[in-house]
Amino acid sequence: MTIQVPEAAKRIIEQLNTNGFEAYVVGGCVRDSLLGRTPEDWDITTSAKPEQVKGIFKRTVDTGIQHGTVTVLIDHEGYEVTTYRVDGEYEDGRHPKSVEFTGSLLEDLKRRDFTINAMAYSDREGLVDAFDGVKDLEGRTIRCVGNAVDRFTEDALRILRAIRFSAQLGFDLEEETRAAIAVIAPNMAKVSKERIQVELTKLLLSDNPGKLKCVYENGIGPYISDHFEHAGRRLLEAEKLAWLPLKKHLRWSGFLRLEEPQDAVRILKELKLDNETIHQTKTLVSLWKTEIPADKAAIRQVMSGLSPELFQDLLCFQKVFCPETYKAQLNMVEQYSGEILSAGDCIRLKDMAVTGRELMDAGMKPGPEMGAVLDHLFQLVLTQPECNNREYLMKSAEHLLKEQA
Ligand code: ATP
Ligand code: MG
C-alpha cells in the first residue's frame, strides 16, 4: 500500500532519517489517504526529541513543546512533528498528568484513540498498522485501541470524537466501543464546553449530522447540560439536517428549531459558540415557522430585517422543514424575492431616497417625530417601491409633519 505523501512532508521524514531517527506520517492523514479523502494536514511522528527536531530544521515553532510537538516550516507551510510519546496517568478524565517520550513507534500508536487513527506510514517502511486499522476502515467501524472503557475513562472527549468520526465517515461504532460510551457518558461533565462544542459543530457539519441522535441515545445529553438534554427530546427528523447547506448556523438552527429562541440562545451560549452564529441561529429559530405571504410588500418587509444572506438561508431552511402545503407559496416567495433584488427595490433604510440629514437640511428638527416620519416613509417605500424618489418623499414628509402638528 502506498500513500502519496506531499513533497515537504517527505523531505522532513528523509532529513530525520538521515540524522538517524525514525519518522512517519501518522493519524488522520493516513486514515484519510487510505479512504481516498484529502487530508487536512499531515502530521509527522518521530523518534527524535523536540530539541533534536529543532536542531535539524532551520525554521521551527514551539507549538506544543511540552507535549513534544514542534512545527517545522517548509515553504511557509507548517508541519507538526511530534516525538513518540506515551501519556502518563490521566488525572481529570481529560489530561494526562505527564507525557513521556519513548523510542517505540508502537507505544506511540497505542496511546491513540481509534484503530483507524493509529496507523503510520513512510515510503521506507510502508504502512504500520498494529491495531487492524485497515480492517476497520474496510468494515467501516470506529473501534478503540485497546480496552474501550479504559480509553474513554482516560479522556472523555474521545466519546464525542468517536461519534463525530462516525458521522464524518459514515461508519458505525463497534459494539464494545458503543457500550463503553454509554457507561462512561457521565465523564462528559469533565470536558470543557469549548471542546464539546468543537466536536458537536464538526458532527453537525458532517455528511451524517443525524448521528447527533447517538449522543442522546447513549445518555450523554445530561452531562453536556440540562438544556442540551432537553433539546434532544425534540430532535425530530434528525436525518433532514443533512439537507441543509454546510453552514454552522444552519445546522445548529436545524437541530434547535423546535426550541424557544431564548432557549436555543442559552444552549449556544453555554457551549461558547461565537456571537454571530448565536445571532443568526436565534433569527432563524424565531422566523422559520412563519409562512411568508407570496406578496412583494410582505416579502420586502421580511427582507428589510435580514441580511441578504440570512434571508436566503431562511428560504433554504423553510424548504427543508416547512409543511408540503407551503411549498408552492415558498416557490413564489423565492421567485418574487429574486425579482425584488434584480429590480433594485429599496429594502434598507439606508437606500431610501431621503435621509434624516436631508430632512434636517429642510428645516425639520431631529428627534422622535423625525424618526417616526422616516419610519413611515420607509414603510411606504416597502409597499410601493416606485415612491422611492426624493421629491415625492420630501412632500410626504412635510405632509406627515403637518398632520402631526
Ligand atoms: P481531523 O480530520 O479531525 O483533524 P485527526 O485524526 O487528524 O482528524 P486530530 O484531532 O487532528 O484528529 O488528531 C490527530 C491524531 O492524534 C489522531 O488521528 C489520533 O491519532 C490522535 N489523537 C487526537 N486526539 C486524541 C485523543 N483525545 N486521544 C487519543 N488520541 C488522539
Ligand atoms: Mg488533524
Coordinates of C-alpha atoms and ligand atoms in Angstrom, one line a residue:
M1 CA 0.0 0.0 0.0
T2 CA 1.5 3.4 -0.9
I3 CA 0.3 6.8 0.1
Q4 CA 1.0 10.0 -1.8
V5 CA 2.9 12.0 0.8
P6 CA 3.4 15.7 -0.1
E7 CA 6.9 16.6 -1.0
A8 CA 7.5 18.8 2.0
A9 CA 6.5 16.0 4.5
K10 CA 8.7 13.5 2.6
R11 CA 11.6 15.9 2.9
I12 CA 11.1 16.2 6.7
I13 CA 10.9 12.4 7.1
E14 CA 14.0 11.9 4.9
Q15 CA 16.0 14.5 6.9
L16 CA 15.0 12.9 10.2
N17 CA 16.1 9.6 8.7
T18 CA 19.4 11.0 7.5
N19 CA 20.1 12.1 11.1
G20 CA 19.4 8.6 12.4
F21 CA 15.8 9.0 13.5
E22 CA 12.6 7.2 12.6
A23 CA 9.8 9.3 11.2
Y24 CA 6.3 8.6 9.7
V25 CA 3.2 10.4 8.7
V26 CA 0.6 9.4 11.2
G27 CA -3.1 9.6 12.3
G28 CA -5.7 11.4 10.4
C29 CA -3.7 11.9 7.2
V30 CA -3.0 8.1 6.9
R31 CA -6.7 7.3 7.6
D32 CA -8.0 9.9 5.0
S33 CA -5.4 8.9 2.4
L34 CA -6.5 5.2 2.6
L35 CA -10.1 6.3 2.3
G36 CA -9.4 8.4 -0.8
R37 CA -10.2 11.6 1.1
T38 CA -8.0 14.7 1.0
P39 CA -6.2 15.0 4.4
E40 CA -6.5 18.4 6.1
D41 CA -3.0 18.3 7.4
W42 CA 0.0 15.9 7.5
D43 CA 1.2 15.1 11.0
I44 CA 4.6 13.5 11.5
T45 CA 5.6 11.3 14.4
T46 CA 9.3 10.7 15.1
S47 CA 11.8 9.1 17.5
A48 CA 13.7 12.4 17.6
K49 CA 13.2 14.5 20.7
P50 CA 11.9 18.1 20.3
E51 CA 15.3 19.6 20.8
Q52 CA 16.8 17.3 18.2
V53 CA 14.0 18.2 15.7
K54 CA 14.8 21.9 16.3
G55 CA 18.4 21.2 15.7
I56 CA 17.8 19.6 12.3
F57 CA 15.4 22.2 10.7
K58 CA 16.1 25.8 10.1
R59 CA 12.7 27.2 10.8
T60 CA 10.6 25.7 13.6
V61 CA 7.9 27.0 16.0
D62 CA 7.4 25.6 19.5
T63 CA 3.7 24.8 19.2
G64 CA 3.2 22.3 21.9
I65 CA 6.7 21.7 23.1
Q66 CA 5.6 20.3 26.4
H67 CA 3.7 17.5 24.5
G68 CA 6.6 17.0 22.2
T69 CA 5.2 19.0 19.2
V70 CA 7.4 21.2 17.1
T71 CA 6.0 22.8 13.9
V72 CA 8.5 22.7 11.0
L73 CA 8.0 25.4 8.4
I74 CA 8.7 24.4 4.8
D75 CA 7.8 27.0 2.1
H76 CA 5.6 28.8 4.6
E77 CA 3.6 25.7 5.3
G78 CA 3.7 24.2 8.8
Y79 CA 4.1 20.5 9.6
E80 CA 3.6 19.3 13.1
V81 CA 6.4 17.0 14.1
T82 CA 5.7 15.2 17.4
T83 CA 8.0 13.0 19.3
Y84 CA 6.9 9.4 20.0
R85 CA 5.2 9.5 23.4
V86 CA 3.3 7.6 26.0
D87 CA 0.7 9.5 28.0
G88 CA 1.2 9.3 31.8
E89 CA -1.7 8.7 34.1
Y90 CA -4.8 10.7 33.4
E91 CA -5.8 12.8 36.3
D92 CA -9.0 14.5 35.5
G93 CA -10.7 12.4 32.8
R94 CA -9.2 14.7 30.2
H95 CA -5.5 15.4 30.6
P96 CA -2.5 13.2 31.2
K97 CA -0.6 14.1 34.3
S98 CA 2.6 14.0 32.3
V99 CA 3.8 12.8 28.9
E100 CA 6.9 10.7 28.5
F101 CA 8.8 10.3 25.3
T102 CA 9.6 6.8 24.1
G103 CA 11.7 5.3 21.4
S104 CA 8.9 3.0 20.3
L105 CA 6.5 3.8 17.5
L106 CA 4.3 1.0 18.7
E107 CA 3.9 2.7 22.1
D108 CA 3.0 6.0 20.4
L109 CA 0.4 4.3 18.2
K110 CA -1.1 2.5 21.3
R111 CA -2.0 5.9 23.0
R112 CA -4.1 7.0 20.1
D113 CA -7.8 6.9 20.3
F114 CA -9.2 4.7 17.4
T115 CA -7.7 1.9 15.3
I116 CA -8.3 4.0 12.1
N117 CA -6.4 6.9 13.7
A118 CA -3.5 4.7 14.9
M119 CA -1.7 3.9 11.6
A120 CA 1.7 5.3 10.5
Y121 CA 3.3 5.4 7.1
S122 CA 6.6 6.1 5.4
D123 CA 7.9 5.3 2.0
R124 CA 10.8 3.5 3.6
E125 CA 8.8 1.3 5.9
G126 CA 5.3 1.2 4.3
L127 CA 2.2 1.1 6.4
V128 CA 2.4 0.3 10.1
D129 CA -1.0 -1.0 11.2
A130 CA -0.5 -2.7 14.5
F131 CA -4.2 -2.5 15.6
D132 CA -6.0 -3.6 12.4
G133 CA -7.0 -0.1 11.3
V134 CA -7.3 -1.1 7.7
K135 CA -9.7 -3.9 8.6
D136 CA -11.8 -1.4 10.5
L137 CA -11.6 1.1 7.5
E138 CA -12.9 -1.7 5.3
G139 CA -15.6 -2.7 7.9
R140 CA -16.4 1.0 8.3
T141 CA -16.0 0.7 12.1
I142 CA -15.0 3.1 14.9
R143 CA -13.2 0.9 17.4
C144 CA -11.0 2.0 20.4
V145 CA -7.4 1.0 20.5
G146 CA -7.3 -1.4 23.5
N147 CA -9.9 -1.5 26.2
A148 CA -12.7 0.9 25.4
V149 CA -13.8 1.6 28.9
D150 CA -10.2 2.4 29.9
R151 CA -9.7 4.6 26.9
F152 CA -12.8 6.7 27.5
T153 CA -12.1 6.9 31.2
E154 CA -8.7 8.3 30.4
D155 CA -10.1 11.0 28.2
A156 CA -13.9 11.5 27.9
L157 CA -13.5 13.8 24.9
R158 CA -12.9 10.6 22.9
I159 CA -16.6 9.8 23.4
L160 CA -17.6 12.7 21.2
R161 CA -14.7 12.2 18.9
A162 CA -16.0 8.6 18.3
I163 CA -19.5 9.8 17.4
R164 CA -18.1 12.7 15.3
F165 CA -15.8 10.4 13.2
S166 CA -18.7 8.0 12.7
A167 CA -20.8 11.0 11.4
Q168 CA -17.9 12.3 9.2
L169 CA -17.0 9.0 7.7
G170 CA -20.4 7.3 7.8
F171 CA -19.0 4.5 10.0
D172 CA -20.7 2.6 12.8
L173 CA -19.5 2.3 16.3
E174 CA -18.2 -1.1 17.1
E175 CA -20.3 -2.7 19.9
E176 CA -17.8 -2.8 22.7
T177 CA -16.9 0.8 21.9
R178 CA -20.5 1.9 21.9
A179 CA -21.3 0.1 25.1
A180 CA -18.3 1.8 26.8
I181 CA -19.6 5.2 25.6
A182 CA -22.9 4.6 27.4
V183 CA -21.1 3.6 30.6
I184 CA -18.6 6.4 30.7
A185 CA -21.0 9.1 29.5
P186 CA -21.1 10.8 32.9
N187 CA -17.4 11.7 32.5
M188 CA -18.5 14.2 29.8
A189 CA -19.2 16.6 32.6
K190 CA -15.4 16.9 33.0
V191 CA -14.8 18.1 29.4
S192 CA -14.7 21.8 28.7
K193 CA -17.7 23.3 26.9
E194 CA -15.5 24.6 24.1
R195 CA -14.1 21.2 23.3
I196 CA -17.6 19.7 23.3
Q197 CA -18.8 22.5 21.0
V198 CA -16.0 21.9 18.5
E199 CA -16.9 18.3 18.3
L200 CA -20.6 18.9 18.0
T201 CA -20.1 21.5 15.3
K202 CA -17.9 19.1 13.3
L203 CA -20.6 16.5 13.8
L204 CA -23.3 18.8 12.6
L205 CA -21.2 19.9 9.6
S206 CA -20.6 16.3 8.5
D207 CA -22.4 14.2 5.9
N208 CA -24.4 12.5 8.6
P209 CA -25.5 15.1 11.1
G210 CA -28.4 12.9 12.1
K211 CA -25.8 10.9 14.1
L212 CA -26.4 13.6 16.7
K213 CA -29.0 11.1 17.9
C214 CA -26.2 8.8 19.0
V215 CA -25.2 11.5 21.6
Y216 CA -28.6 11.3 23.1
E217 CA -29.2 7.6 22.7
N218 CA -26.1 6.9 24.7
G219 CA -27.1 9.1 27.6
I220 CA -24.5 11.8 27.0
G221 CA -27.0 14.7 26.9
P222 CA -27.5 15.4 30.6
Y223 CA -23.7 15.6 31.1
I224 CA -23.4 18.3 28.5
S225 CA -26.2 20.4 30.1
D226 CA -29.8 20.2 31.2
H227 CA -30.9 22.5 28.4
F228 CA -28.9 20.5 25.9
E229 CA -30.6 17.3 27.1
H230 CA -34.0 19.0 26.8
A231 CA -33.3 19.9 23.2
G232 CA -32.6 16.3 22.4
R233 CA -36.2 15.3 23.3
R234 CA -37.3 17.4 20.4
L235 CA -34.7 16.2 17.9
L236 CA -37.2 15.1 15.3
E237 CA -36.4 14.1 11.8
A238 CA -32.7 14.5 12.5
E239 CA -31.8 12.9 9.1
K240 CA -33.2 16.1 7.4
L241 CA -30.3 18.1 8.9
A242 CA -28.2 16.7 6.1
W243 CA -30.3 18.5 3.6
L244 CA -29.2 21.9 4.9
P245 CA -26.2 23.6 3.3
L246 CA -22.9 23.3 5.1
K247 CA -23.1 26.4 7.3
K248 CA -22.7 26.3 11.0
H249 CA -25.7 28.4 11.9
L250 CA -28.0 26.5 9.5
R251 CA -27.0 23.1 11.0
W252 CA -27.3 24.4 14.6
S253 CA -30.7 26.0 13.8
G254 CA -31.9 22.8 12.2
F255 CA -31.1 21.0 15.4
L256 CA -32.6 23.6 17.7
R257 CA -35.5 24.7 15.6
L258 CA -38.2 23.5 18.0
E259 CA -36.7 25.3 21.0
E260 CA -38.0 28.7 22.0
P261 CA -35.5 31.2 20.6
Q262 CA -34.2 32.2 24.1
D263 CA -33.6 28.5 25.0
A264 CA -31.7 28.0 21.8
V265 CA -29.6 31.0 22.6
R266 CA -28.9 29.7 26.1
I267 CA -27.7 26.4 24.8
L268 CA -25.4 28.1 22.2
K269 CA -24.0 30.4 24.9
E270 CA -23.3 27.6 27.3
L271 CA -21.4 25.9 24.5
K272 CA -19.5 29.1 23.8
L273 CA -20.5 29.5 20.2
D274 CA -19.5 32.8 18.6
N275 CA -21.8 35.7 18.7
E276 CA -22.5 35.8 15.0
T277 CA -23.6 32.2 14.9
I278 CA -25.8 32.8 18.0
H279 CA -27.4 35.8 16.4
Q280 CA -28.1 34.0 13.1
T281 CA -29.4 30.9 14.8
K282 CA -31.7 32.9 17.0
T283 CA -33.1 34.7 14.0
L284 CA -33.8 31.5 12.0
V285 CA -35.3 29.7 15.0
S286 CA -37.6 32.7 15.6
L287 CA -38.7 33.1 12.0
W288 CA -38.8 29.7 10.2
K289 CA -42.2 28.7 11.3
T290 CA -43.9 31.9 10.0
E291 CA -45.1 31.5 6.4
I292 CA -44.1 34.4 4.2
P293 CA -47.0 35.6 2.1
A294 CA -46.5 35.4 -1.7
D295 CA -46.8 39.2 -1.8
K296 CA -44.0 41.5 -2.7
A297 CA -44.7 44.1 0.0
A298 CA -44.7 41.5 2.7
I299 CA -41.5 39.9 1.3
R300 CA -39.7 43.3 1.2
Q301 CA -40.7 43.7 4.8
V302 CA -39.1 40.4 5.8
M303 CA -36.0 41.1 3.6
S304 CA -35.6 44.5 5.3
G305 CA -35.0 42.9 8.6
L306 CA -32.3 40.4 7.5
S307 CA -29.0 40.4 5.7
P308 CA -29.4 39.2 2.1
E309 CA -27.6 36.0 3.0
L310 CA -29.7 35.3 6.0
F311 CA -32.8 35.8 4.0
Q312 CA -31.6 33.2 1.5
D313 CA -30.8 30.9 4.5
L314 CA -34.3 31.4 5.8
L315 CA -35.8 30.2 2.5
C316 CA -33.4 27.2 2.4
F317 CA -34.4 26.3 5.9
Q318 CA -38.1 26.6 5.2
K319 CA -37.7 24.4 2.1
V320 CA -36.3 21.6 4.3
F321 CA -38.6 21.9 7.3
C322 CA -41.9 23.5 6.3
P323 CA -45.0 21.6 5.5
E324 CA -45.8 20.4 2.0
T325 CA -48.8 22.7 1.9
Y326 CA -46.5 25.8 2.0
K327 CA -44.1 24.6 -0.7
A328 CA -45.9 26.2 -3.7
Q329 CA -46.2 29.5 -1.9
L330 CA -42.5 29.3 -0.9
N331 CA -41.5 28.9 -4.5
M332 CA -43.4 32.1 -5.3
V333 CA -41.7 33.9 -2.4
E334 CA -38.3 32.8 -3.8
Q335 CA -39.2 34.0 -7.3
Y336 CA -40.6 37.3 -6.0
S337 CA -37.6 38.0 -3.8
G338 CA -35.3 37.4 -6.8
E339 CA -37.4 40.0 -8.8
I340 CA -37.2 42.4 -5.9
L341 CA -33.4 42.1 -5.8
S342 CA -33.0 42.5 -9.6
A343 CA -35.3 45.4 -9.7
G344 CA -33.2 47.1 -7.0
D345 CA -36.2 47.9 -4.9
C346 CA -35.3 49.7 -1.7
I347 CA -35.4 47.3 1.2
R348 CA -33.0 49.1 3.5
L349 CA -33.4 52.4 5.3
K350 CA -30.1 53.5 4.1
D351 CA -31.2 53.0 0.4
M352 CA -34.2 55.3 0.8
A353 CA -34.1 58.4 -1.4
V354 CA -34.4 60.7 1.6
T355 CA -32.2 60.6 4.7
G356 CA -32.6 62.1 8.2
R357 CA -29.8 64.6 7.2
E358 CA -31.9 65.8 4.3
L359 CA -35.0 66.3 6.4
M360 CA -32.9 68.3 8.8
D361 CA -31.5 70.4 6.0
A362 CA -35.1 71.1 5.0
G363 CA -35.6 72.5 8.5
M364 CA -37.1 69.6 10.4
K365 CA -36.0 69.1 13.9
P366 CA -34.2 65.9 14.8
G367 CA -36.0 63.8 17.4
P368 CA -38.6 61.2 17.9
E369 CA -41.0 62.8 15.4
M370 CA -38.5 62.8 12.7
G371 CA -37.8 59.1 13.5
A372 CA -41.4 58.4 13.1
V373 CA -41.6 60.2 9.8
L374 CA -38.6 58.3 8.4
D375 CA -40.1 55.1 9.5
H376 CA -43.4 55.9 7.9
L377 CA -41.7 56.8 4.7
F378 CA -39.8 53.5 4.8
Q379 CA -43.0 51.5 5.2
L380 CA -44.4 53.4 2.2
V381 CA -41.4 52.6 0.1
L382 CA -41.5 48.9 1.1
T383 CA -45.1 48.7 -0.1
Q384 CA -44.7 50.9 -3.1
P385 CA -41.1 50.9 -4.3
E386 CA -41.9 53.4 -7.1
C387 CA -42.4 56.1 -4.3
N388 CA -38.7 55.9 -3.5
N389 CA -37.8 59.3 -5.1
R390 CA -36.7 62.4 -3.3
E391 CA -39.3 64.8 -4.4
Y392 CA -42.2 62.5 -3.5
L393 CA -40.8 61.5 -0.2
M394 CA -40.0 65.1 0.8
K395 CA -43.5 66.1 0.1
S396 CA -44.9 63.2 2.0
A397 CA -42.6 64.1 5.0
E398 CA -43.9 67.7 5.0
H399 CA -47.4 66.4 4.9
L400 CA -46.9 64.0 7.7
L401 CA -45.3 66.6 9.9
K402 CA -48.3 68.9 9.3
E403 CA -50.6 66.1 10.3
Q404 CA -48.6 65.6 13.5
A405 CA -48.6 69.3 14.4
Ligands
ATP1 P1 -9.3 15.6 11.9 O1 -9.6 15.4 10.5 O2 -10.4 16.0 12.7 O3 -8.1 16.6 12.1 P2 -7.5 13.7 13.0 O4 -7.5 12.2 13.1 O5 -6.3 14.4 12.3 O6 -8.8 14.2 12.4 P3 -6.7 15.3 15.3 O7 -7.5 15.8 16.4 O8 -6.0 16.3 14.4 O9 -7.6 14.3 14.5 O10 -5.6 14.4 16.0 C1 -4.5 13.8 15.2 C2 -4.3 12.4 15.8 O11 -3.9 12.4 17.2 C3 -5.5 11.5 15.7 O12 -5.6 10.8 14.4 C4 -5.2 10.5 16.8 O13 -4.3 9.5 16.4 C5 -4.5 11.4 17.9 N1 -5.5 12.0 18.8 C6 -6.0 13.2 18.8 N2 -6.8 13.4 19.8 C7 -6.7 12.3 20.6 C8 -7.3 11.9 21.9 N3 -8.1 12.7 22.5 N4 -7.0 10.7 22.4 C9 -6.1 9.9 21.7 N5 -5.6 10.2 20.5 C10 -5.9 11.4 20.0
MG2 MG -6.0 16.5 12.2

